[in-house]
C-alpha positions as a Markdown table, in Angstrom:
| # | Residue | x | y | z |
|---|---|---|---|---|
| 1 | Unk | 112.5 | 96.5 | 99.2 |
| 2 | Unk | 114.2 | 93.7 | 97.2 |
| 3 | Unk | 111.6 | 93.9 | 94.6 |
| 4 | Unk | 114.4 | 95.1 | 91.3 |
| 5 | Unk | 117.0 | 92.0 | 92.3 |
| 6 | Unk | 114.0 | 89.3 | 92.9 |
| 7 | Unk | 113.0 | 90.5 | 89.4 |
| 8 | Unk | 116.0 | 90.5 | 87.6 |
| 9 | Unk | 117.3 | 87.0 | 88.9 |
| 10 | Unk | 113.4 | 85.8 | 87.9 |
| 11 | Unk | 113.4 | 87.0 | 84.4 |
| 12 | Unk | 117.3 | 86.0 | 83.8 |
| 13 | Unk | 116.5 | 82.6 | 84.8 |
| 14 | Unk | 112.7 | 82.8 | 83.1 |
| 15 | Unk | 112.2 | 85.4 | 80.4 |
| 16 | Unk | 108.8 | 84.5 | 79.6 |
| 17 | Unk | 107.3 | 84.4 | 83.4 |
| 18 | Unk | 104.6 | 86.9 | 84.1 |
| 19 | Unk | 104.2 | 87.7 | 87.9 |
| 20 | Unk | 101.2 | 90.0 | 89.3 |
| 21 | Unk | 102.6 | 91.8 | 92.6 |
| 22 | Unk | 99.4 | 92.8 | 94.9 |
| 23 | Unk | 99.5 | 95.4 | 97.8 |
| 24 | Unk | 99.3 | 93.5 | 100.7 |
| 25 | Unk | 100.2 | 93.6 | 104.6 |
| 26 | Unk | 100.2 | 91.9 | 108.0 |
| 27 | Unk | 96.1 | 92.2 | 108.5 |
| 28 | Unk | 95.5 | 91.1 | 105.0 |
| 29 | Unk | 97.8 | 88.7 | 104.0 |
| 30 | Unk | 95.7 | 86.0 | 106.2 |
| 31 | Unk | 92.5 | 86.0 | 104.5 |
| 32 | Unk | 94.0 | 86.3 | 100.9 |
| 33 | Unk | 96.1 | 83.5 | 101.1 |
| 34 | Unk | 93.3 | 81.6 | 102.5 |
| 35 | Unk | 90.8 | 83.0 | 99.3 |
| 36 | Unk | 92.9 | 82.2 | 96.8 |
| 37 | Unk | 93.7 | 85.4 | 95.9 |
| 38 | Unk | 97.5 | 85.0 | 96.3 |
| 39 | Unk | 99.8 | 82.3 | 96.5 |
| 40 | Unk | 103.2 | 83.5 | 97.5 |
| 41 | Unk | 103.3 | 86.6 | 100.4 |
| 42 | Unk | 106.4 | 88.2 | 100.7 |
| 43 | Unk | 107.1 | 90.8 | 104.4 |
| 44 | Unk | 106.3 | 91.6 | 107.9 |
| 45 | Unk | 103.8 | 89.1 | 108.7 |
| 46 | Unk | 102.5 | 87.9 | 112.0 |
| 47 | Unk | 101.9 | 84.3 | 112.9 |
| 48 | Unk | 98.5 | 84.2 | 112.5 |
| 49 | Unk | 98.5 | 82.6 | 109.0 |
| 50 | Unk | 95.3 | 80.3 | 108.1 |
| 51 | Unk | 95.9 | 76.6 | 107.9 |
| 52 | Unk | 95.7 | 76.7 | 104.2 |
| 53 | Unk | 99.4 | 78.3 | 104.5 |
| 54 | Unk | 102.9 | 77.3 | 105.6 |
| 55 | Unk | 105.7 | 80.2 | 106.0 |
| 56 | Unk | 109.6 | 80.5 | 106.6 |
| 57 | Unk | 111.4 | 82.7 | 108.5 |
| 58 | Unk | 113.8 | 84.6 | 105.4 |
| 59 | Unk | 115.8 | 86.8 | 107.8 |
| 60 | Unk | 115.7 | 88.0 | 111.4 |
| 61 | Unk | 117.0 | 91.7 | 112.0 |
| 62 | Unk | 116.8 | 94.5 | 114.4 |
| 63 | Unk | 114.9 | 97.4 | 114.2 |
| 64 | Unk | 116.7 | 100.8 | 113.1 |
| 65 | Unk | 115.7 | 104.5 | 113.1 |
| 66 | Unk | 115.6 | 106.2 | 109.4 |
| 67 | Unk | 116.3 | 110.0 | 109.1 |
| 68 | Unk | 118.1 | 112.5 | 106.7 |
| 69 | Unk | 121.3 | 112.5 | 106.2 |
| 70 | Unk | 122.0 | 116.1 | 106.9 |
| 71 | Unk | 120.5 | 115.6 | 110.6 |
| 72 | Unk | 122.2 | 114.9 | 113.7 |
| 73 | Unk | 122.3 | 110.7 | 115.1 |
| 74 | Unk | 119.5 | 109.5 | 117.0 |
| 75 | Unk | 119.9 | 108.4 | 120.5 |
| 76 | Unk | 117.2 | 107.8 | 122.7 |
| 77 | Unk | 116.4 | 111.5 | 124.1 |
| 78 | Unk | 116.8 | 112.7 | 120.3 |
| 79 | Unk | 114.0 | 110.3 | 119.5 |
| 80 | Unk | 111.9 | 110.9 | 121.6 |
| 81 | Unk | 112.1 | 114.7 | 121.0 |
| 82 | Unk | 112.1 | 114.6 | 117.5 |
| 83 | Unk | 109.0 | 113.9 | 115.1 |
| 84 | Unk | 108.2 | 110.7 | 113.8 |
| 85 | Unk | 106.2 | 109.1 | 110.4 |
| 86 | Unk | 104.8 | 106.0 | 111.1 |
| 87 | Unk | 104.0 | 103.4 | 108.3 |
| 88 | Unk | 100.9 | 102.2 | 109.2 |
| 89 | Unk | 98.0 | 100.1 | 107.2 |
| 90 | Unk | 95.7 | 100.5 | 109.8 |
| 91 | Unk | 96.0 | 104.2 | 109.6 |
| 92 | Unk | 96.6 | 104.8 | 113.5 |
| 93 | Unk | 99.5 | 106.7 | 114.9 |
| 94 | Unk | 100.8 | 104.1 | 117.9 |
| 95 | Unk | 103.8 | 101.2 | 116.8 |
| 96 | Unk | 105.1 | 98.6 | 118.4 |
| 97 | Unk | 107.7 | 101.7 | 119.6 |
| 98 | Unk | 105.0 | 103.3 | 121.2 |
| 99 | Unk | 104.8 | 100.5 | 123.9 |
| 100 | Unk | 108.4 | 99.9 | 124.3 |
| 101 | Unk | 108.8 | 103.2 | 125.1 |
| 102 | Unk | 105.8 | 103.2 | 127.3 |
| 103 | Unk | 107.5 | 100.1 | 129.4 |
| 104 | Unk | 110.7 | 102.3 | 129.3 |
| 105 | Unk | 108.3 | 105.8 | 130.7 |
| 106 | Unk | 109.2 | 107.5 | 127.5 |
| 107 | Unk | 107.1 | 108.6 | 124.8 |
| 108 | Unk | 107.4 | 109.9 | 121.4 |
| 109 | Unk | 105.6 | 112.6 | 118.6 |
| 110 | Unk | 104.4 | 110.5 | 115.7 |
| 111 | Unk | 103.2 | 113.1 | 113.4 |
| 112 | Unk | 102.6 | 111.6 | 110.1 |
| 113 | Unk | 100.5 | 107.9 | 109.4 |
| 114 | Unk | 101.5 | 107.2 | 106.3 |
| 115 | Unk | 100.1 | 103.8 | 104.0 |
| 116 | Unk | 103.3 | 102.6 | 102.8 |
| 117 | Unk | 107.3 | 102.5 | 102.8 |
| 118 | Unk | 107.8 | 104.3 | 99.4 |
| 119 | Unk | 106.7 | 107.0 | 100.3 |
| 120 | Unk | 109.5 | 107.8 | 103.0 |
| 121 | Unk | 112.4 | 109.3 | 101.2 |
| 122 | Unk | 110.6 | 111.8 | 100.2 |
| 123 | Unk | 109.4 | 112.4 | 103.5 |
| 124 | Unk | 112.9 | 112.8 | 105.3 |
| 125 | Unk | 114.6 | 114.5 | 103.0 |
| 126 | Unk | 115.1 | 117.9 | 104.2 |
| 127 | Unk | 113.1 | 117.4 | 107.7 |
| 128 | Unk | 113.6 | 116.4 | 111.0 |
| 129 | Unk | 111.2 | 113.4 | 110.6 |
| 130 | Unk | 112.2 | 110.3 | 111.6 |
| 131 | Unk | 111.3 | 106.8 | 110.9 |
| 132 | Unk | 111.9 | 103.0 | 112.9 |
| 133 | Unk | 111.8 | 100.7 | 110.1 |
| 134 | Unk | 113.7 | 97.2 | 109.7 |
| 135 | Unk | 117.2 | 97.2 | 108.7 |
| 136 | Unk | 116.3 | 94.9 | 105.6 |
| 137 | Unk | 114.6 | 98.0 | 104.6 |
| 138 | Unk | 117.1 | 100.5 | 105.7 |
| 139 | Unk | 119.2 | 98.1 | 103.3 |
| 140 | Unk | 117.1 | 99.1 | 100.3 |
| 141 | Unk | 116.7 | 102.8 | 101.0 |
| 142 | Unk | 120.5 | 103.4 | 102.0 |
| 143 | Unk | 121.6 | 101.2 | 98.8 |
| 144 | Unk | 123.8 | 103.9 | 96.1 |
| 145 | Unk | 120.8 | 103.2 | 93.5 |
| 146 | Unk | 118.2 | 104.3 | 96.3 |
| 147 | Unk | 119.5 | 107.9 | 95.5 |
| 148 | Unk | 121.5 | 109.0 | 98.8 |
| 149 | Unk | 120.7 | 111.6 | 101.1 |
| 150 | Unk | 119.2 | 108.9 | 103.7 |
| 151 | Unk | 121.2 | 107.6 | 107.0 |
| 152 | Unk | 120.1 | 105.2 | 110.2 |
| 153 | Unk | 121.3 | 104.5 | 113.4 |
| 154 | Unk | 120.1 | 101.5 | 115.7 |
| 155 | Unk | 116.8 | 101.8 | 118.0 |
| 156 | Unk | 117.8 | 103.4 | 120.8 |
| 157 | Unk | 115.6 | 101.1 | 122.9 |
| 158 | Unk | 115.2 | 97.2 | 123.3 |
| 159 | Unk | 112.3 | 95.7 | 121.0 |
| 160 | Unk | 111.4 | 92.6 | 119.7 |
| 161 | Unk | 113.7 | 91.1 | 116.5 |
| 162 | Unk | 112.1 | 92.3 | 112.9 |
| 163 | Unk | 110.9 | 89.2 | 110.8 |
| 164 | Unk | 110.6 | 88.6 | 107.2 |
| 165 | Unk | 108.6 | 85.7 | 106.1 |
| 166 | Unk | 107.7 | 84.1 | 102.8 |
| 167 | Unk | 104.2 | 82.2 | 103.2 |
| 168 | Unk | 102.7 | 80.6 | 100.4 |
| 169 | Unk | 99.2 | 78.2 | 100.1 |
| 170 | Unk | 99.5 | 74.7 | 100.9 |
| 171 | Unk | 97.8 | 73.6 | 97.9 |
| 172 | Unk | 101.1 | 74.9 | 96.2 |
| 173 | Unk | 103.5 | 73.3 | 98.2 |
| 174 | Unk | 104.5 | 70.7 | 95.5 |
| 175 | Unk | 104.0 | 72.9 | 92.1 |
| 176 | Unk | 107.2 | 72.7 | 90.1 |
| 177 | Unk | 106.4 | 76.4 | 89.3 |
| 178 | Unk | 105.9 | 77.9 | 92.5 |
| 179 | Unk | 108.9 | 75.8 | 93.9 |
| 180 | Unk | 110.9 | 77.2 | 91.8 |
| 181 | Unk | 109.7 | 80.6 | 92.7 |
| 182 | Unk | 109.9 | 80.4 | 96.0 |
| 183 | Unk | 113.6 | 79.0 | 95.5 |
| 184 | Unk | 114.6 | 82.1 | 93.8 |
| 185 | Unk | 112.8 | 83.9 | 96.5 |
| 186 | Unk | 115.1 | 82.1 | 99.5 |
| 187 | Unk | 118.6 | 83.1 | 97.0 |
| 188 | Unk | 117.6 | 86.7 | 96.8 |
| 189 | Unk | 115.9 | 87.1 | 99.8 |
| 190 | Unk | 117.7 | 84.7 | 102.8 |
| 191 | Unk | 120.1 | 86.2 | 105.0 |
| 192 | Unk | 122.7 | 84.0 | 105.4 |
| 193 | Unk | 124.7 | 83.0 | 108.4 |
C-alpha cells in the first residue's frame, strides 16, 4: 500500500537499515507476534492481539468499491449484479459485504478468491469485476504512479469503519530502534485530522 514511501523516508533518514517484510494477515498476525517471529505488524488487524502486543489505531476509513475505469459507477443494484473478487487469506468466497448485504436482503456474485491485494489491477482492468477494498488502499492503487486505468466509488451500503493498526511486541516497546521505526511508521502512515 504505502510500502515505496515507508521505505524511502526509512532509508533517507537510515541508509544502512535492513528491514525483512513478511506476508502476513488478520489470522496470522496473532500468533507471530506472540512467537517472536515479527515485531512490528503493519494492516487490517482484528483485536484479538496476544498479550505479548500493544497496537494503535493509524487511520480509520470507509470502505469503497474498486473497478475499471472504463466501467459504469457502482451503486447498490449495479453491485450486486455485477461480479465481484474477493481478497481473502482464508480462501472462502463470503466478506464482511456478504453479511451486510444479507441484513439489507441483497446479495452478491463473488467470483474470484484471490490471496492478496497486488494482484487486483490486473484483475479489473478490462472486466466487469469489482472489488470492496479500504480507501487507504484505493489510495495506493488510484495514485498517478499506480499506472491508471482504475476508479472507486463509495460502498453502496452501511458497514463497519475500515481500520489500520500498527502492533508491535511488548518486549520492544522501549528499543531505541524500533521506536524509531514505529515513529516513521505513525509520519508516513497516520491520517491526520
Amino acid at each position: 500500500m504505502a510500502a515505496k514511501p515507508l521505505l524511502t523516508r526509512i532509508w533517507q533518514q537510515a541508509p544502512h537499515c535492513r528491514l525483512v517484510i513478511r506476508a502476513a494477515n488478520y489470522r496470522t498476525i496473532p500468533a507471530m507476534l506472540e512467537s517472536g517471529e515479527i515485531g512490528l505488524a503493519l494492516g487490517f488487524m482484528g483485536d484479538d492481539l496476544p498479550a505479548v502486543a500493544k497496537q494503535r489505531v493509524l487511520r480509520r476509513g470507509q470502505f469503497q468499491v474498486l473497478r475499471a475505469a472504463d466501467t459504469p459507477p457502482v451503486d447498490l443494484d449495479a453491485y450486486c449484479a455485477r461480479p465481484h473478487v474477493l481478497v481473502t487469506p482464508r480462501g472462502d468466497l463470503t466478506g464482511f459485504a456478504d453479511a451486510a448485504l444479507d441484513r439489507l436482503g441483497r446479495s452478491r456474485r463473488v467470483v474470484l478468491g484471490v490471496p492478496e491485494f497486488g494482484l487486483l489491477r490486473q484483475l479489473l482492468l478490462g472486466t466487469d469485476l469489482l472489488c470492496t477494498i479500504s480507501d487507504a488502499l484505493v489510495e495506493a492503487l488510484l495514485a498517478p504512479e499506480a499506472g491508471g486505468g482504475l476508479a472507486a466509488d463509495p460502498l453502496p451500503l452501511p458497514t463497519q469503519d475500515s481500520v489500520m493498526r500498527m502492533a508491535w511486541r511488548t518486549a520492544l516497546d522501549d528499543d531505541p530502534a524500533e521506536s524509531w521505526l514505529r515513529a516513521q511508521v505513525v509520519a508516513v502512515l497516520a491520517r491526520r485530522g
